[in-house]
mmCIF file of C-alpha atoms and ligand atoms in Angstrom:
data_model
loop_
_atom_site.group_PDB
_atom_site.id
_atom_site.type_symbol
_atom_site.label_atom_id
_atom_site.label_comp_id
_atom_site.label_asym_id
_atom_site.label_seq_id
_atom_site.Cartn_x
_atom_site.Cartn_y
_atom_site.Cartn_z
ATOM 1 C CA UNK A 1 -15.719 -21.235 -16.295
ATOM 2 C CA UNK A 2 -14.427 -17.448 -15.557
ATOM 3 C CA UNK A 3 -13.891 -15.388 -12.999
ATOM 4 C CA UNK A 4 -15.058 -11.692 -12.943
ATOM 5 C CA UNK A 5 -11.968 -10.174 -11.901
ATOM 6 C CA UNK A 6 -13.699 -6.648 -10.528
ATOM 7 C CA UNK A 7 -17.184 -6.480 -10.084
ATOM 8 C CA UNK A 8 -19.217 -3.356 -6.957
ATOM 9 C CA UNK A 9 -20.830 -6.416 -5.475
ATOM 10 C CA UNK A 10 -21.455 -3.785 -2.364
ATOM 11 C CA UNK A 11 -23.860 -1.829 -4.615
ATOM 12 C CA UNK A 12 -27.798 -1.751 -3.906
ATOM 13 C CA UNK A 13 -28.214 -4.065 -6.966
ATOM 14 C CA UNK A 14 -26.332 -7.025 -5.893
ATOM 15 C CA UNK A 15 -28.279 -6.928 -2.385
ATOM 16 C CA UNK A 16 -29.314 -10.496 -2.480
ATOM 17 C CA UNK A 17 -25.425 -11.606 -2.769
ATOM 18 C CA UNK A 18 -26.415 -15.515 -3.280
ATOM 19 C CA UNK A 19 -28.844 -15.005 -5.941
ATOM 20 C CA UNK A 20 -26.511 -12.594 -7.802
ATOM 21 C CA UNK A 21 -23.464 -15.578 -7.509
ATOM 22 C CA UNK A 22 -26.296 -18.295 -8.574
ATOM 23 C CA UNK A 23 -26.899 -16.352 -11.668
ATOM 24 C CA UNK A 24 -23.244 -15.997 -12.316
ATOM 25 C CA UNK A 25 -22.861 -19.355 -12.233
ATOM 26 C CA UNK A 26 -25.400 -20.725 -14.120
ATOM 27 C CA UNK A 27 -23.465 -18.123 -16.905
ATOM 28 C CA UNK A 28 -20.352 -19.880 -15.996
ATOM 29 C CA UNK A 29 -18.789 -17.499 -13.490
ATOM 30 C CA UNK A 30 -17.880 -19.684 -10.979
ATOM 31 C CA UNK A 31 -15.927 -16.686 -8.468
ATOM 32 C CA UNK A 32 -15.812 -12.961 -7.869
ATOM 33 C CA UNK A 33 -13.370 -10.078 -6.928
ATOM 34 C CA UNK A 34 -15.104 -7.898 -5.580
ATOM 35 C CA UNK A 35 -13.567 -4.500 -4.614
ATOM 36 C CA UNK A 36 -14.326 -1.613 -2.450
ATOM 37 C CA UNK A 37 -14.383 2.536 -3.087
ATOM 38 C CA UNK A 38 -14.658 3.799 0.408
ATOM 39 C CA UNK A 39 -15.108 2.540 4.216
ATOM 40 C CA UNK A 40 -19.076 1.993 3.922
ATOM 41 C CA UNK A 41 -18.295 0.034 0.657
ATOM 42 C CA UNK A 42 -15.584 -2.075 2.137
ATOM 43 C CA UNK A 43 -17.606 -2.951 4.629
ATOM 44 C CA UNK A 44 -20.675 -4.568 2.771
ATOM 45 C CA UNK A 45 -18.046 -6.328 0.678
ATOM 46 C CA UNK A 46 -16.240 -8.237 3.670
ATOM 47 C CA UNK A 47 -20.047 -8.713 4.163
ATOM 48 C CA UNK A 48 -20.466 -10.317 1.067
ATOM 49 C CA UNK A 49 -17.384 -12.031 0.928
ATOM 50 C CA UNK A 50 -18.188 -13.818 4.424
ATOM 51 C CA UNK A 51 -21.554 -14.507 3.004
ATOM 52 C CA UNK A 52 -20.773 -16.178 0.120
ATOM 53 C CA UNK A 53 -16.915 -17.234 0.835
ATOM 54 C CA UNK A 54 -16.393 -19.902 -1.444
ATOM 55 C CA UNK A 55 -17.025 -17.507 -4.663
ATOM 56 C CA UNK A 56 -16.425 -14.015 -3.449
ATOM 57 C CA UNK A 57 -13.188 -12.894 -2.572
ATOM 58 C CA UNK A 58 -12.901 -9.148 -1.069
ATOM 59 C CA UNK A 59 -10.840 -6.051 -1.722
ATOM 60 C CA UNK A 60 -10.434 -2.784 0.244
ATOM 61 C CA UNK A 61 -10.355 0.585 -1.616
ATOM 62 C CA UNK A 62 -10.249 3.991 -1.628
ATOM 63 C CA UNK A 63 -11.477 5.641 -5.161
ATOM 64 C CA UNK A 64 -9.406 7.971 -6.578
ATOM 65 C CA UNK A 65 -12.461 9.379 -7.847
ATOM 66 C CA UNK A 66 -14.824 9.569 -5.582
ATOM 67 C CA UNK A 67 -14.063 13.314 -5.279
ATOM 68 C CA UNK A 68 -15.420 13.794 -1.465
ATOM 69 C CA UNK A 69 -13.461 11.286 0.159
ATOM 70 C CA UNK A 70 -10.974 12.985 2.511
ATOM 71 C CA UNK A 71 -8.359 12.010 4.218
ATOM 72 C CA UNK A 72 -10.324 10.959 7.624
ATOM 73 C CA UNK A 73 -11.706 8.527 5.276
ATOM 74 C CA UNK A 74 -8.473 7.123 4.074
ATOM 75 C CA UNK A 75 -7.140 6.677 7.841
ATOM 76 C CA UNK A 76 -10.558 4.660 8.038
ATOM 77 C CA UNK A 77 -9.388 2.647 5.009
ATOM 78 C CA UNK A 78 -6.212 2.377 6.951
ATOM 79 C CA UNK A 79 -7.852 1.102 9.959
ATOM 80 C CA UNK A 80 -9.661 -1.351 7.939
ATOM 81 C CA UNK A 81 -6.721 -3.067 6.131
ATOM 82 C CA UNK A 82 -4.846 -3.125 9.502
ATOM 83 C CA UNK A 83 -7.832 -5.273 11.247
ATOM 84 C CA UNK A 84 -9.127 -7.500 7.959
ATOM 85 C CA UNK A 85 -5.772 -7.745 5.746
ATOM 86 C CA UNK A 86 -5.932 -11.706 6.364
ATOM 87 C CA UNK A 87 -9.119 -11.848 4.893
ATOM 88 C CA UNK A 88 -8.728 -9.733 1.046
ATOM 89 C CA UNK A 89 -6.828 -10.286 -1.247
ATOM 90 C CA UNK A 90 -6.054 -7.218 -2.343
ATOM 91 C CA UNK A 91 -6.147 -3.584 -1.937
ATOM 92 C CA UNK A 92 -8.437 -1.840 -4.693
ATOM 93 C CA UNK A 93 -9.826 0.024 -5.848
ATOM 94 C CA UNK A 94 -7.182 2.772 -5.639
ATOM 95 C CA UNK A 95 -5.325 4.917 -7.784
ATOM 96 C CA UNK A 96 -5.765 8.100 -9.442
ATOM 97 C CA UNK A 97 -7.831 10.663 -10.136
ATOM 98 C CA UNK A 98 -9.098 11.337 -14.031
ATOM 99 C CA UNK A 99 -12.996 11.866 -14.915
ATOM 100 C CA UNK A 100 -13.351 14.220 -11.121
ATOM 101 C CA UNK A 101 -10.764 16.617 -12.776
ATOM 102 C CA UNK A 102 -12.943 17.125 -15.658
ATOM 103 C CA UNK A 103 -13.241 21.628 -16.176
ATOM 104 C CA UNK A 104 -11.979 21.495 -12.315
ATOM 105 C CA UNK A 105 -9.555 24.894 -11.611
ATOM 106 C CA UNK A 106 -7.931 22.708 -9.172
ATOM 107 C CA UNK A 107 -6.998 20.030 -10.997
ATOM 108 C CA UNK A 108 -3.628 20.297 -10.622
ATOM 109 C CA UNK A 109 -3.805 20.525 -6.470
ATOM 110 C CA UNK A 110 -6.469 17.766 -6.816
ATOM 111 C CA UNK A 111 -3.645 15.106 -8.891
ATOM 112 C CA UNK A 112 -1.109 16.329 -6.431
ATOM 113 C CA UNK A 113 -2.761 14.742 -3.717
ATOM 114 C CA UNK A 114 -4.303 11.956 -5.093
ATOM 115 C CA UNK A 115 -0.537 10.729 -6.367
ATOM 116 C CA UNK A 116 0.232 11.259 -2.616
ATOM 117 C CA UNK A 117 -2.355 9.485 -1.697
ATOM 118 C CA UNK A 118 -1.529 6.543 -3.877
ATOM 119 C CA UNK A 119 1.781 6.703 -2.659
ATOM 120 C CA UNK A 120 0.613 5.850 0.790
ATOM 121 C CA UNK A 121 -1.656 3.310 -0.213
ATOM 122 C CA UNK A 122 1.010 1.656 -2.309
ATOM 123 C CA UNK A 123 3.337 1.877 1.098
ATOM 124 C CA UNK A 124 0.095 -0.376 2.897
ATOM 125 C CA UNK A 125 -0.230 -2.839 0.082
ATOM 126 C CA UNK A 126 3.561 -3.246 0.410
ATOM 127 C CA UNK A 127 3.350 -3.284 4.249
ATOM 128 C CA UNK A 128 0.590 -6.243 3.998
ATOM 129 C CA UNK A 129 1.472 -7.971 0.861
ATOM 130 C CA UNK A 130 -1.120 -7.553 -0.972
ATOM 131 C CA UNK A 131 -1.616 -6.605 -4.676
ATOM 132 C CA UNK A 132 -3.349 -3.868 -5.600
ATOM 133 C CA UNK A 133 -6.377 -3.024 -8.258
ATOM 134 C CA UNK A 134 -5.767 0.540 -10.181
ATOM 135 C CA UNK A 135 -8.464 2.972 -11.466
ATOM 136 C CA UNK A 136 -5.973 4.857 -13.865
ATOM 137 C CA UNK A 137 -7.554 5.852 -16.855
ATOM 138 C CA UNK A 138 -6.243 7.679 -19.493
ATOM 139 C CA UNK A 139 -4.040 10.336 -19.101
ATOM 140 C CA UNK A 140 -3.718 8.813 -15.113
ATOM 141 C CA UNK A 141 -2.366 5.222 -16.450
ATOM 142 C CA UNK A 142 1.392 6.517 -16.719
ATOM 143 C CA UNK A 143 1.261 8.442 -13.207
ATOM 144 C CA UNK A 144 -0.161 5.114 -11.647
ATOM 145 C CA UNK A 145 2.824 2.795 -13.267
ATOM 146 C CA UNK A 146 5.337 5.575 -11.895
ATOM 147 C CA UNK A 147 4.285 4.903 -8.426
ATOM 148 C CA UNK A 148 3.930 1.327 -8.486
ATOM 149 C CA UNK A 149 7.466 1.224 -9.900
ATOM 150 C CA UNK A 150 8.311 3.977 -6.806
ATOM 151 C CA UNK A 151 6.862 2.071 -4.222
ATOM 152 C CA UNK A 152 8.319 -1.602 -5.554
ATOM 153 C CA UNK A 153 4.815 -2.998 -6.275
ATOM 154 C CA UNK A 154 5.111 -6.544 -8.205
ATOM 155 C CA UNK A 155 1.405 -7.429 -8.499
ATOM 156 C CA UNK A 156 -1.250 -5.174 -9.946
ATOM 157 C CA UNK A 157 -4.073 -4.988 -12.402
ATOM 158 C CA UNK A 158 -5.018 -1.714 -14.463
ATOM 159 C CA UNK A 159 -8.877 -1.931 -14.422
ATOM 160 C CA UNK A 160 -11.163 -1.219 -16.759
ATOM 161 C CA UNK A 161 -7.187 -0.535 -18.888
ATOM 162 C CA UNK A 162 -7.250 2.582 -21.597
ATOM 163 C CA UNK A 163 -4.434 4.110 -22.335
ATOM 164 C CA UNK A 164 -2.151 5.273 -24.958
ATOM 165 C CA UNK A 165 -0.224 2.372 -26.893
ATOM 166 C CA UNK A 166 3.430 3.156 -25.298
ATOM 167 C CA UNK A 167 1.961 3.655 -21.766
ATOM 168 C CA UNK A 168 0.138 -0.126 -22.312
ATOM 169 C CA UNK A 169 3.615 -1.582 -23.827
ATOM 170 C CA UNK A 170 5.400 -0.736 -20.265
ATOM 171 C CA UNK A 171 3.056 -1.358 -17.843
ATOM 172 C CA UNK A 172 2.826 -5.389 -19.452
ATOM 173 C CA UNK A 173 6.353 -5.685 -19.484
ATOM 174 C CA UNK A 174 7.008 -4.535 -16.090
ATOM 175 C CA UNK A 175 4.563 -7.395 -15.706
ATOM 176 C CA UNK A 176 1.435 -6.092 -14.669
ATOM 177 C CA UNK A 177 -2.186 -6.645 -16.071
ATOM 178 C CA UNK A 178 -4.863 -4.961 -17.624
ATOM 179 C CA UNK A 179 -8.113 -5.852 -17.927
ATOM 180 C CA UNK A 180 -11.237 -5.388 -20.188
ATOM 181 C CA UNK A 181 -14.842 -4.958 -19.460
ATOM 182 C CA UNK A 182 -17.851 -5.704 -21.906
ATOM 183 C CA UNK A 183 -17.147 -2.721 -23.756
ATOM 184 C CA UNK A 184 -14.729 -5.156 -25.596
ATOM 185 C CA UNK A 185 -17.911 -6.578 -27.381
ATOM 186 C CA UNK A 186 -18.644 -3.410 -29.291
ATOM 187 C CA UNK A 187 -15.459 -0.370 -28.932
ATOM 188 C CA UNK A 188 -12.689 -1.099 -31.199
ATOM 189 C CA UNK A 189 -10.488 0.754 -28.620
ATOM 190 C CA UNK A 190 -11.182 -2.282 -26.081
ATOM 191 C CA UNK A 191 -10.820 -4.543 -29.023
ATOM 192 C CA UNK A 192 -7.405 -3.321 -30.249
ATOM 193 C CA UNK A 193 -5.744 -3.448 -26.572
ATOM 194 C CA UNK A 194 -6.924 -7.063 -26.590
ATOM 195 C CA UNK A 195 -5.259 -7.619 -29.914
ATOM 196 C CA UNK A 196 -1.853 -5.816 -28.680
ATOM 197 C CA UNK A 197 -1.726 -7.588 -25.426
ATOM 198 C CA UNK A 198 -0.234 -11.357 -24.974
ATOM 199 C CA UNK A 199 -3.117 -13.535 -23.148
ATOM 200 C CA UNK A 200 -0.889 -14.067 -20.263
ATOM 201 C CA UNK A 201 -1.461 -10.909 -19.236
ATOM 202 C CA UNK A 202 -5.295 -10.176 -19.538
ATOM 203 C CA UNK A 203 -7.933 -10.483 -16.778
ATOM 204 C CA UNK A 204 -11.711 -9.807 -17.943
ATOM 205 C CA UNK A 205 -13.927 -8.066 -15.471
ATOM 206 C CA UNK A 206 -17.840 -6.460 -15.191
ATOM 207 C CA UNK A 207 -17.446 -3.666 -12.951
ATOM 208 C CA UNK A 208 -21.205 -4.254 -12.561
ATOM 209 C CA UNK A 209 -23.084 -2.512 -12.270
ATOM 210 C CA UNK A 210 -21.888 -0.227 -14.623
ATOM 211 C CA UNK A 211 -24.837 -0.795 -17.563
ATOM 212 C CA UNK A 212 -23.230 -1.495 -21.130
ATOM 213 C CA UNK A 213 -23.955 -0.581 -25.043
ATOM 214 C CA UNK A 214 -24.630 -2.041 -27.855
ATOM 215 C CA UNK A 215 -26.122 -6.153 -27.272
ATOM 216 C CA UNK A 216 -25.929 -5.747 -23.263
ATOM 217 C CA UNK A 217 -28.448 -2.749 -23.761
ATOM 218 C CA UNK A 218 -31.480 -3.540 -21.382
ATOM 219 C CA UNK A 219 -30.592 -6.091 -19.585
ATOM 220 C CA UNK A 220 -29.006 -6.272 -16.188
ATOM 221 C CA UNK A 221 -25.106 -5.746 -15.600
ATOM 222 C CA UNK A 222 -24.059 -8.114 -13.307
ATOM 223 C CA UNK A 223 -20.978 -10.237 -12.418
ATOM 224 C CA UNK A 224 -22.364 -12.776 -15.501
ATOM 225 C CA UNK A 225 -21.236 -10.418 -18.163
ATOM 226 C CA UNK A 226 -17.698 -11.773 -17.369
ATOM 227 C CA UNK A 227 -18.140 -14.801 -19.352
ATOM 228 C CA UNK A 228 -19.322 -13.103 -22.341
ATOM 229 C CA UNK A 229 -16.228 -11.230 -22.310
ATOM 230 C CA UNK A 230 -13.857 -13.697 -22.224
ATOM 231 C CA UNK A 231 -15.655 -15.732 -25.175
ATOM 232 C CA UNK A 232 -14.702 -12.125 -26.696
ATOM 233 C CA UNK A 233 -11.285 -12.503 -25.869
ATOM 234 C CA UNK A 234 -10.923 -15.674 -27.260
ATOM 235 C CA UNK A 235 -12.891 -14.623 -30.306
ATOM 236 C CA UNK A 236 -10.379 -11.952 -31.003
ATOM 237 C CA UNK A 237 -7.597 -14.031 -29.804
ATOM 238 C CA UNK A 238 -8.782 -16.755 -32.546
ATOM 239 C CA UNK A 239 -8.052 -19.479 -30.191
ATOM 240 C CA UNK A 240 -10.766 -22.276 -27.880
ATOM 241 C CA UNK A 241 -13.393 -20.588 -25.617
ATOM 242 C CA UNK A 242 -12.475 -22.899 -23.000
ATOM 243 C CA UNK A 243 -8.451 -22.375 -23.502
ATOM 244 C CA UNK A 244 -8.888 -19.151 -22.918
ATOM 245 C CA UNK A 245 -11.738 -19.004 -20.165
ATOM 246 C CA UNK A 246 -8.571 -21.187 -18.669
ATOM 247 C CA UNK A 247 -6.189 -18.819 -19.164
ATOM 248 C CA UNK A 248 -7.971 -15.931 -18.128
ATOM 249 C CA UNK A 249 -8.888 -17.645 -14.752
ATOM 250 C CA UNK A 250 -5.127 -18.327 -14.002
ATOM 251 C CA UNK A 251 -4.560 -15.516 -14.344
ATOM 252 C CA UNK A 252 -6.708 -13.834 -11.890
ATOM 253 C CA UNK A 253 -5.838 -16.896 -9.910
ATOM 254 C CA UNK A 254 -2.077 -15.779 -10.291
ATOM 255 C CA UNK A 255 -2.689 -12.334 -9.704
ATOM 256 C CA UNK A 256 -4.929 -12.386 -6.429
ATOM 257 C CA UNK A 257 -3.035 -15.717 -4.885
ATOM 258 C CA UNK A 258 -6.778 -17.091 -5.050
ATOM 259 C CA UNK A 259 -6.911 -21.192 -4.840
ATOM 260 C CA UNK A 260 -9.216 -23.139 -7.166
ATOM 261 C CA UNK A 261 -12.446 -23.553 -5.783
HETATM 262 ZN ZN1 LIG B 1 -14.885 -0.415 -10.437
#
């Protein structure tokens, strides 16, 4: 049993929230985090959470990404957090931004404010207690372990983790986790970071409903792809299914201060 560590279960797909946690289950998911990009988003996850509140647990985010967010919508977020902060368990997903810079002029203008926008997101996960779930790809990954390190952060998860080798080394021993999607299955990037990182501090995640390559090709990306990437995991790791699937869940367990259902 495995939890999916970061799954959109506010998206269009996952409408039906009980069917899509019966189907997770009967692949051995058994919970879900399930974060937010944006106030609308938040919403229908505390909506799903409250729905189904033995196996969903709810963040609030903000995406770094999402390039028309604006800063009425972050006070929104902030609004949010201040009246449901007792019932998430943690803020995500923030961080910074990396694919909406792509051929921008303004990138530069565009990364200074998103850092300062992390910065006071960081100050509200502080303020609340609450860890916090990072979109910081690439080039954004070292920017994003800056701040937590600025703002005192102890708990955090890079999502969906890519990064260079060095940047990956210091964000796990400042004692933070990264975590790995089903692109594990078939990118030797994914598969290499899995190698190079001690088990203790993996999570394994969907981020359905992003649709996958290779064997996940055609059919639906859901929350039950989390399984098949920790049997991955342990594959690579060379060590029990079940040990791991285990592991994996304390982790998340650790992480998000969840209690075994
Ligand atoms: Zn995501």
């Amino acid at each position: 049993m495995i939890i999916d560590s970061h799954c959109h279960l506010h998206d269009a797909a996952f409408a039906d929230v009980r069917e899509t946690l019966r189907e997770a289950l009967a692949h051995d998911v058994w919970g879900v985090v399930a974060v937010g990009c944006d106030p609308e988003t938040n919403s229908r996850t505390l909506a799903a959470a409250a729905t189904v509140p033995k196996a969903v647990w709810a963040c609030l985010g903000f995406h770094p990404d999402w390039a028309h967010l604006t800063d009425g919508d972050l006070d929104r977020v902030e609004a949010q957090l201040a009246e449901h902060h007792p019932r998430i368990v943690a803020l995500g997903e923030i961080g910074l931004p990396w694919y909406s810079l792509e051929g921008r002029a303004d990138a530069p203008a565009r990364m200074t404010r998103g850092r300062a926008r992390l910065d006071r997101l960081l100050g509200l996960a502080a303020r609340w207690d609450l860890p916090v779930v990072l979109h910081a790809p690439h080039g954004a990954a070292q920017g994003a372990l800056d701040a937590l390190r600025r703002q005192g952060i102890e708990r955090a998860v890079f999502h969906w983790h890519k990064a260079p080798p060095e940047v990956t080394r210091a964000i796990v021993e400042a004692g933070y986790f990264v975590s790995v999607t089903p692109e594990v299955v078939y990118r030797d990037r994914d598969r290499e970071l899995v190698q190079s990182v001690p088990l203790d501090s993996l999570l394994v995640e969907s981020d359905a409903p992003w649709a996958y390559r290779g064997e996940f090709e055609g059919f639906t990306s859901g929350p039950w792809l989390a399984s098949r990437v920790a049997e991955e995991v342990a594959k690579i790791k060379q060590l029990p299914v079940e040990d791991v699937m285990f592991r994996l869940s304390t982790n998340a367990c650790r992480l998000f201060d969840l209690v075994w259902a």
